[in-house]
Structures are given as C-alpha cells and as structure tokens.
Amino acid sequence: MEVAKVEKQNTHSYPVTASRLYPWLVILDCKQGQRQIFFDVSKNHYQTKNIPEMCNKLIYACSHGWLVLVDPDPDPDSMDCYLWNPISLERAQLPSLESIDYQGCILSSSPSDPECHILFFNRLENSLLVCQKGDLEFNKQVGIFAEDVELWNFAMVGKTIYCLTLGNTLYTAEFVGRTVQFTRIIMEKLPRPSPLDLPKFDAFIVESCGELFLVHMMFFGFRMEEVYGFFVFRMDFEEKRWVKVKSIGDRTIFLSQHNGTGCMYSLATDLGIKTNSIYFTMNGQRLLYVFDLESLCISKSLPCSTVSRDLEQYWVMI
C-alpha cells in the first residue's frame, strides 16, 4: 500500500491559489479540529494547514470556488453557517442552520450572481431550506415531493438542478420566488444494478462537460461495508433513459461516501491521475481507493498517516 509523502508544513496559511484541473482531498481530523490536511492526488503528497475560517468546521458544499462551511458547535440546533471563498478570502454570512440533519447542500450558481440560491436538503424528513446572500432566515419547505419518495442525491447540469431519489427516480428543480418546484422526469426504469447476492449499493449523480452520470457503488461482505465495484450510467436526455457505459475515457470520478457527493473531470494522463477511474473515500476510513473501470480492480493508498480514524474527507475544487 502506498503512503503519501509530506510536503513542507505551512500552517496558518491558505491553500495554493494556482489554477488546478482536479480537486484536493481535504481531510478534517475531528480530534484535531484546528488543522486541515490538503492531499494532492497527482503528486501523492499532503500539506498541513491551519486556516482560521475552516477550523472545527464541516464542509457542506464546494461550488464555483466557494465553500459552504458550518460550525456544529456549540449549539447543534442553531449552527453558524457561511460562504467562504479561499481565493479572494471573501466571506458571506448565511442564516443559522437549524439541524445537523441538513447535510446535503447545493448552489444554483456562483454566489457573485444576485440570483444565486443556496439549498440545504434534509434526507430524513424530505425537506429543504432555501436562502440567498443577505437573507436573515431560511425559507423551509416540507414534503418537497408529491410522491412518497426519499431524496438521495443531486447535481447541477448547466443551470438545471437534478435530484435523484432512493428509488433512482430523477427530478428537476426550478425556483419560483423563494420556493422550489420539483418535476419528475418520466423515463425507463433502471435495472437493478447488482446481482441478488449484492443487495446493497450507494448512488451518486455527477456532472461532466454538460452530461449527467449515475454511479452505483456496490457492496458485499458480512456487514455489507466492502466495495465490490461500480456501475456507471450516462443520461440520454433525448431517450430519457440511463445508458450503461463501460468506459469514461479521459475522465476521472471523485466520490466521497461521507457526504454522498461526487465530481467528474476530464484530465490529461500526464497529470499522474488515473483516468477512466473512480477515486473514492469511505466513512471512518483513512484510506483512498481507486477503482479502474477497465481492469475492474481496486487499489488503495494512505494519504496521511498522522490523522485519527475520527475524520471526514471531502473533494474540494479551488
């Protein structure tokens, strides 16, 4: 198993501002909340940072170069929440988040856009919170779907928000004032992604070059916690169906099981990152895994040996 090298420590500093074609793997050690580990998957080394705005914070989203940061302490029923740009260092306060259960978050556009909406999803009670920069409170919607379905994942393609339910039903979201209306996309039913002896899977939807992809992470083992492999589907918007793909070419998918999000980029092979592959992290594990879509093999590495197992890992593009 490969172990990452340590780059020169640079505490009390901000991330590298040079333009990047791929995301950082940001590791937050819950036992040492003052520091952040920035792991470079291309160079296989990490930097230790101590960024005041990120200390003891949870990363709810990364979009358009901005982070949505939430402080779960001291009151989990009224958590400090704000937008922060690690390049310009601009910060924009958001209303307090009422519950730790609102973990899914997406931005409709760049926060510099006056029409930008920030959405927080609560998968447990099928509700959402909506606000814009400058709002003092969220607008809450309960029972966001007419049908009895459970929201699972979401992604932006262009200016359209797509929402995936637990049953693989796809919806679009449209803003009407400060509320959100959901429209179901009538499409072919997706076949079960795994054989009967592999009954558990996680689903992610990710955007790439204007296309929408569905990724199924399949599990096996006594506790169903070991990853068996992945299936990848591309949305055919004309036929309104998911098309299974065996290769994603020069693209690479990055997934985080912690917050159920992912991203996908077209990359040059000389960057040192495996294309036609899926980089992923698992809850409560320090390892970074890579699934090769051609060989169907999984490799693993240790990004940082100094963090505890009480950690959270995020893919952050800045």
Tab-separated table of C-alpha atoms in Angstrom:
chain	number	residue	atom	x	y	z
A	1	MET	CA	0.000	0.000	0.000
A	2	GLU	CA	1.340	3.399	-0.999
A	3	VAL	CA	1.849	6.057	1.690
A	4	ALA	CA	1.861	9.752	0.759
A	5	LYS	CA	4.871	11.991	1.227
A	6	VAL	CA	4.790	15.044	3.480
A	7	GLU	CA	5.261	18.393	1.819
A	8	LYS	CA	6.825	21.274	3.768
A	9	GLN	CA	4.425	22.203	6.552
A	10	ASN	CA	2.716	25.525	6.006
A	11	THR	CA	0.473	26.266	8.937
A	12	HIS	CA	-1.536	29.451	9.458
A	13	SER	CA	-1.774	29.782	5.687
A	14	TYR	CA	-4.226	29.418	2.864
A	15	PRO	CA	-4.459	26.825	0.077
A	16	VAL	CA	-2.350	27.123	-3.048
A	17	THR	CA	-4.040	29.592	-5.399
A	18	ALA	CA	-2.615	28.256	-8.658
A	19	SER	CA	-5.214	27.066	-11.168
A	20	ARG	CA	-5.982	23.350	-10.786
A	21	LEU	CA	-7.604	20.818	-13.085
A	22	TYR	CA	-8.549	18.394	-10.326
A	23	PRO	CA	-9.775	18.626	-6.724
A	24	TRP	CA	-7.908	18.477	-3.424
A	25	LEU	CA	-8.773	15.722	-0.998
A	26	VAL	CA	-9.335	17.713	2.202
A	27	ILE	CA	-9.121	15.701	5.415
A	28	LEU	CA	-10.526	17.100	8.645
A	29	ASP	CA	-9.312	15.338	11.777
A	30	CYS	CA	-12.169	15.588	14.280
A	31	LYS	CA	-9.737	15.096	17.187
A	32	GLN	CA	-7.538	17.947	15.963
A	33	GLY	CA	-10.098	20.331	14.531
A	34	GLN	CA	-7.658	23.227	14.201
A	35	ARG	CA	-5.804	21.677	11.285
A	36	GLN	CA	-6.705	20.616	7.771
A	37	ILE	CA	-4.849	18.170	5.537
A	38	PHE	CA	-4.743	19.042	1.823
A	39	PHE	CA	-3.790	15.948	-0.158
A	40	ASP	CA	-2.679	16.253	-3.795
A	41	VAL	CA	-3.704	13.071	-5.630
A	42	SER	CA	-1.448	13.912	-8.581
A	43	LYS	CA	1.787	14.444	-6.634
A	44	ASN	CA	0.914	11.993	-3.832
A	45	HIS	CA	1.805	14.355	-1.004
A	46	TYR	CA	-0.048	16.438	1.532
A	47	GLN	CA	0.183	19.805	3.227
A	48	THR	CA	-0.918	20.583	6.759
A	49	LYS	CA	-2.838	23.851	7.061
A	50	ASN	CA	-4.322	25.833	9.912
A	51	ILE	CA	-6.905	28.037	8.243
A	52	PRO	CA	-8.967	30.011	10.765
A	53	GLU	CA	-12.136	30.026	8.656
A	54	MET	CA	-12.040	26.214	8.378
A	55	CYS	CA	-11.094	25.329	11.962
A	56	ASN	CA	-13.640	22.973	13.538
A	57	LYS	CA	-15.955	23.439	10.560
A	58	LEU	CA	-17.841	20.988	8.360
A	59	ILE	CA	-17.683	21.399	4.582
A	60	TYR	CA	-21.228	21.131	3.270
A	61	ALA	CA	-20.512	22.038	-0.356
A	62	CYS	CA	-17.869	23.283	-2.771
A	63	SER	CA	-19.166	25.141	-5.813
A	64	HIS	CA	-17.853	27.850	-8.138
A	65	GLY	CA	-14.735	28.192	-5.978
A	66	TRP	CA	-16.747	28.791	-2.800
A	67	LEU	CA	-17.109	26.611	0.286
A	68	VAL	CA	-20.249	26.304	2.398
A	69	LEU	CA	-18.940	25.942	5.956
A	70	VAL	CA	-20.953	25.016	9.047
A	71	ASP	CA	-19.949	25.134	12.699
A	72	PRO	CA	-21.798	22.307	14.550
A	73	ASP	CA	-20.759	23.686	17.965
A	74	PRO	CA	-21.725	24.879	20.462
A	75	ASP	CA	-25.457	24.570	19.662
A	76	PRO	CA	-26.402	21.818	17.158
A	77	ASP	CA	-29.882	23.392	16.852
A	78	SER	CA	-28.556	26.778	15.705
A	79	MET	CA	-25.349	26.273	13.768
A	80	ASP	CA	-23.285	29.109	12.321
A	81	CYS	CA	-23.262	28.852	8.534
A	82	TYR	CA	-21.466	30.914	5.887
A	83	LEU	CA	-19.978	31.044	2.404
A	84	TRP	CA	-16.219	31.441	2.136
A	85	ASN	CA	-14.008	31.931	-0.901
A	86	PRO	CA	-10.467	30.594	-0.214
A	87	ILE	CA	-9.003	32.622	-3.090
A	88	SER	CA	-10.489	36.068	-2.506
A	89	LEU	CA	-10.977	35.304	1.236
A	90	GLU	CA	-14.455	36.837	0.955
A	91	ARG	CA	-16.975	35.633	3.499
A	92	ALA	CA	-20.784	35.876	3.336
A	93	GLN	CA	-22.915	35.044	6.354
A	94	LEU	CA	-25.914	32.746	5.882
A	95	PRO	CA	-28.832	32.127	8.266
A	96	SER	CA	-28.195	29.713	11.146
A	97	LEU	CA	-28.810	26.080	10.280
A	98	GLU	CA	-31.495	24.576	12.470
A	99	SER	CA	-30.464	20.928	12.373
A	100	ILE	CA	-27.410	18.752	11.742
A	101	ASP	CA	-29.691	16.609	9.569
A	102	TYR	CA	-29.481	19.211	6.789
A	103	GLN	CA	-26.312	17.777	5.280
A	104	GLY	CA	-26.896	17.930	1.550
A	105	CYS	CA	-26.170	21.349	0.037
A	106	ILE	CA	-26.027	22.790	-3.477
A	107	LEU	CA	-25.633	26.272	-5.006
A	108	SER	CA	-27.722	27.197	-8.038
A	109	SER	CA	-24.948	29.451	-9.394
A	110	SER	CA	-21.929	31.432	-8.250
A	111	PRO	CA	-22.561	33.434	-5.050
A	112	SER	CA	-21.476	36.525	-7.012
A	113	ASP	CA	-24.684	36.086	-9.037
A	114	PRO	CA	-27.579	38.044	-7.414
A	115	GLU	CA	-29.909	35.181	-8.418
A	116	CYS	CA	-27.844	32.545	-6.593
A	117	HIS	CA	-29.862	30.310	-4.264
A	118	ILE	CA	-28.360	28.083	-1.588
A	119	LEU	CA	-30.266	24.877	-0.851
A	120	PHE	CA	-29.875	22.535	2.113
A	121	PHE	CA	-31.572	19.136	1.910
A	122	ASN	CA	-32.756	17.007	4.819
A	123	ARG	CA	-32.958	13.430	3.585
A	124	LEU	CA	-34.559	12.193	6.822
A	125	GLU	CA	-37.677	14.358	6.733
A	126	ASN	CA	-37.822	15.088	2.996
A	127	SER	CA	-37.473	18.837	3.458
A	128	LEU	CA	-35.223	21.659	2.310
A	129	LEU	CA	-34.055	25.126	3.313
A	130	VAL	CA	-33.558	27.901	0.751
A	131	CYS	CA	-31.851	31.271	1.075
A	132	GLN	CA	-29.867	33.884	-0.825
A	133	LYS	CA	-26.928	36.001	0.251
A	134	GLY	CA	-28.103	38.618	2.709
A	135	ASP	CA	-31.157	36.700	3.909
A	136	LEU	CA	-31.630	36.621	7.690
A	137	GLU	CA	-33.559	33.361	7.707
A	138	PHE	CA	-34.194	30.305	5.555
A	139	ASN	CA	-37.408	29.537	3.741
A	140	LYS	CA	-38.329	25.976	4.752
A	141	GLN	CA	-40.227	23.517	2.554
A	142	VAL	CA	-41.539	20.257	3.981
A	143	GLY	CA	-42.743	17.333	1.874
A	144	ILE	CA	-40.925	18.567	-1.208
A	145	PHE	CA	-42.080	15.669	-3.399
A	146	ALA	CA	-45.722	14.911	-4.138
A	147	GLU	CA	-44.943	11.204	-4.133
A	148	ASP	CA	-43.721	9.232	-1.133
A	149	VAL	CA	-40.064	9.199	-2.154
A	150	GLU	CA	-36.793	9.898	-0.379
A	151	LEU	CA	-34.237	12.343	-1.765
A	152	TRP	CA	-30.814	10.769	-2.129
A	153	ASN	CA	-28.505	12.885	-4.277
A	154	PHE	CA	-28.348	15.944	-6.534
A	155	ALA	CA	-26.190	17.617	-9.188
A	156	MET	CA	-26.091	20.708	-11.405
A	157	VAL	CA	-26.002	20.440	-15.207
A	158	GLY	CA	-25.806	23.896	-16.717
A	159	LYS	CA	-28.433	25.878	-14.812
A	160	THR	CA	-30.609	22.876	-14.003
A	161	ILE	CA	-30.625	21.083	-10.663
A	162	TYR	CA	-31.228	17.338	-10.906
A	163	CYS	CA	-32.355	15.373	-7.849
A	164	LEU	CA	-32.113	11.602	-7.501
A	165	THR	CA	-34.349	9.686	-5.108
A	166	LEU	CA	-33.590	6.472	-3.271
A	167	GLY	CA	-35.538	4.544	-5.904
A	168	ASN	CA	-33.450	6.065	-8.757
A	169	THR	CA	-36.261	8.404	-9.831
A	170	LEU	CA	-34.960	11.645	-11.351
A	171	TYR	CA	-36.446	15.122	-10.794
A	172	THR	CA	-35.576	18.639	-11.909
A	173	ALA	CA	-35.802	21.584	-9.512
A	174	GLU	CA	-36.995	25.067	-10.538
A	175	PHE	CA	-37.084	28.237	-8.449
A	176	VAL	CA	-40.383	30.072	-8.185
A	177	GLY	CA	-39.665	33.060	-5.980
A	178	ARG	CA	-38.116	31.662	-2.796
A	179	THR	CA	-39.659	28.225	-3.210
A	180	VAL	CA	-38.547	25.237	-5.238
A	181	GLN	CA	-40.804	23.194	-7.506
A	182	PHE	CA	-39.868	19.655	-8.487
A	183	THR	CA	-40.821	17.945	-11.739
A	184	ARG	CA	-40.420	14.224	-12.257
A	185	ILE	CA	-38.694	13.057	-15.420
A	186	ILE	CA	-40.675	10.152	-16.867
A	187	MET	CA	-38.098	7.634	-18.022
A	188	GLU	CA	-37.338	3.939	-18.399
A	189	LYS	CA	-36.939	2.072	-15.148
A	190	LEU	CA	-33.289	1.386	-14.382
A	191	PRO	CA	-32.489	-2.331	-13.970
A	192	ARG	CA	-31.253	-3.408	-10.539
A	193	PRO	CA	-27.521	-2.578	-10.525
A	194	SER	CA	-26.276	-5.663	-8.730
A	195	PRO	CA	-26.983	-9.400	-8.599
A	196	LEU	CA	-29.094	-10.828	-5.793
A	197	ASP	CA	-26.025	-11.677	-3.720
A	198	LEU	CA	-25.006	-7.979	-3.753
A	199	PRO	CA	-28.173	-6.303	-2.458
A	200	LYS	CA	-26.639	-3.054	-1.159
A	201	PHE	CA	-25.428	-0.103	-3.198
A	202	ASP	CA	-24.990	3.674	-2.928
A	203	ALA	CA	-25.999	6.005	-5.745
A	204	PHE	CA	-24.286	9.230	-6.842
A	205	ILE	CA	-25.071	11.601	-9.713
A	206	VAL	CA	-22.280	13.750	-11.120
A	207	GLU	CA	-21.952	16.273	-13.931
A	208	SER	CA	-19.220	16.343	-16.568
A	209	CYS	CA	-18.987	18.503	-19.694
A	210	GLY	CA	-22.722	19.142	-19.688
A	211	GLU	CA	-23.587	15.469	-19.231
A	212	LEU	CA	-25.195	13.735	-16.255
A	213	PHE	CA	-23.851	10.442	-14.928
A	214	LEU	CA	-25.226	7.985	-12.388
A	215	VAL	CA	-22.692	5.949	-10.396
A	216	HIS	CA	-23.621	2.876	-8.374
A	217	MET	CA	-21.171	1.820	-5.655
A	218	MET	CA	-21.811	-1.860	-4.837
A	219	PHE	CA	-21.058	-3.545	-1.520
A	220	PHE	CA	-20.510	-7.075	-0.297
A	221	GLY	CA	-19.287	-8.848	2.848
A	222	PHE	CA	-20.874	-9.838	6.139
A	223	ARG	CA	-21.673	-6.229	7.098
A	224	MET	CA	-22.033	-5.037	3.503
A	225	GLU	CA	-19.247	-2.489	4.066
A	226	GLU	CA	-16.697	-3.665	1.475
A	227	VAL	CA	-16.843	-2.213	-2.032
A	228	TYR	CA	-17.252	-4.806	-4.764
A	229	GLY	CA	-17.173	-2.441	-7.734
A	230	PHE	CA	-19.048	0.255	-9.655
A	231	PHE	CA	-21.542	0.631	-12.462
A	232	VAL	CA	-21.623	3.907	-14.411
A	233	PHE	CA	-24.576	5.176	-16.469
A	234	ARG	CA	-24.931	8.234	-18.708
A	235	MET	CA	-28.241	10.043	-19.022
A	236	ASP	CA	-29.620	10.093	-22.563
A	237	PHE	CA	-31.820	13.187	-22.347
A	238	GLU	CA	-33.429	12.565	-25.753
A	239	GLU	CA	-34.433	8.972	-24.967
A	240	LYS	CA	-34.904	9.774	-21.258
A	241	ARG	CA	-33.060	6.726	-20.032
A	242	TRP	CA	-29.828	5.745	-18.312
A	243	VAL	CA	-27.291	4.140	-20.647
A	244	LYS	CA	-24.666	1.910	-19.081
A	245	VAL	CA	-21.096	2.824	-20.043
A	246	LYS	CA	-18.017	0.609	-19.723
A	247	SER	CA	-15.532	3.456	-20.121
A	248	ILE	CA	-15.468	7.165	-19.279
A	249	GLY	CA	-12.349	7.745	-21.411
A	250	ASP	CA	-10.071	10.544	-20.210
A	251	ARG	CA	-12.383	11.426	-17.324
A	252	THR	CA	-11.975	10.696	-13.639
A	253	ILE	CA	-14.700	10.487	-10.998
A	254	PHE	CA	-14.108	11.556	-7.378
A	255	LEU	CA	-16.602	10.336	-4.753
A	256	SER	CA	-16.954	10.900	-1.018
A	257	GLN	CA	-19.171	8.499	0.905
A	258	HIS	CA	-19.149	10.896	3.866
A	259	ASN	CA	-21.453	13.477	2.305
A	260	GLY	CA	-22.675	11.420	-0.643
A	261	THR	CA	-21.279	13.804	-3.246
A	262	GLY	CA	-19.045	13.461	-6.257
A	263	CYS	CA	-17.443	15.301	-9.150
A	264	MET	CA	-16.030	14.342	-12.526
A	265	TYR	CA	-13.299	15.921	-14.673
A	266	SER	CA	-11.569	15.389	-17.992
A	267	LEU	CA	-7.861	15.056	-17.246
A	268	ALA	CA	-4.608	14.701	-19.162
A	269	THR	CA	-2.781	11.447	-18.479
A	270	ASP	CA	0.490	13.276	-17.720
A	271	LEU	CA	-1.038	14.731	-14.532
A	272	GLY	CA	-0.338	11.488	-12.707
A	273	ILE	CA	-4.019	10.844	-12.029
A	274	LYS	CA	-5.606	7.665	-13.357
A	275	THR	CA	-8.230	8.380	-15.985
A	276	ASN	CA	-11.159	6.050	-16.688
A	277	SER	CA	-11.158	5.501	-12.922
A	278	ILE	CA	-13.067	6.335	-9.757
A	279	TYR	CA	-11.280	7.781	-6.708
A	280	PHE	CA	-13.339	7.287	-3.563
A	281	THR	CA	-13.218	7.508	0.218
A	282	MET	CA	-15.189	5.553	2.819
A	283	ASN	CA	-16.786	6.599	6.097
A	284	GLY	CA	-14.495	6.144	9.082
A	285	GLN	CA	-11.520	5.059	6.963
A	286	ARG	CA	-8.238	6.876	6.359
A	287	LEU	CA	-7.577	5.192	3.022
A	288	LEU	CA	-8.054	6.490	-0.505
A	289	TYR	CA	-9.296	3.919	-3.020
A	290	VAL	CA	-9.105	3.870	-6.821
A	291	PHE	CA	-11.347	1.680	-8.983
A	292	ASP	CA	-10.102	1.066	-12.531
A	293	LEU	CA	-13.080	0.777	-14.896
A	294	GLU	CA	-11.045	-1.219	-17.423
A	295	SER	CA	-9.372	-3.804	-15.173
A	296	LEU	CA	-12.202	-3.692	-12.573
A	297	CYS	CA	-9.522	-3.709	-9.851
A	298	ILE	CA	-9.343	-1.590	-6.690
A	299	SER	CA	-6.079	-0.161	-5.365
A	300	LYS	CA	-5.593	1.773	-2.139
A	301	SER	CA	-3.209	4.271	-0.556
A	302	LEU	CA	-2.810	6.179	2.704
A	303	PRO	CA	-2.962	9.960	2.083
A	304	CYS	CA	-1.909	10.900	5.621
A	305	SER	CA	-0.706	8.604	8.401
A	306	THR	CA	-0.964	11.199	11.186
A	307	VAL	CA	-4.752	11.637	11.284
A	308	SER	CA	-7.060	9.670	13.554
A	309	ARG	CA	-9.853	7.391	12.371
A	310	ASP	CA	-12.320	10.018	13.568
A	311	LEU	CA	-12.126	12.014	10.351
A	312	GLU	CA	-14.113	13.471	7.491
A	313	GLN	CA	-12.925	13.641	3.879
A	314	TYR	CA	-14.110	15.964	1.131
A	315	TRP	CA	-13.228	16.617	-2.516
A	316	VAL	CA	-12.684	20.369	-2.860
A	317	MET	CA	-12.073	22.207	-6.126
A	318	ILE	CA	-10.460	25.633	-5.564
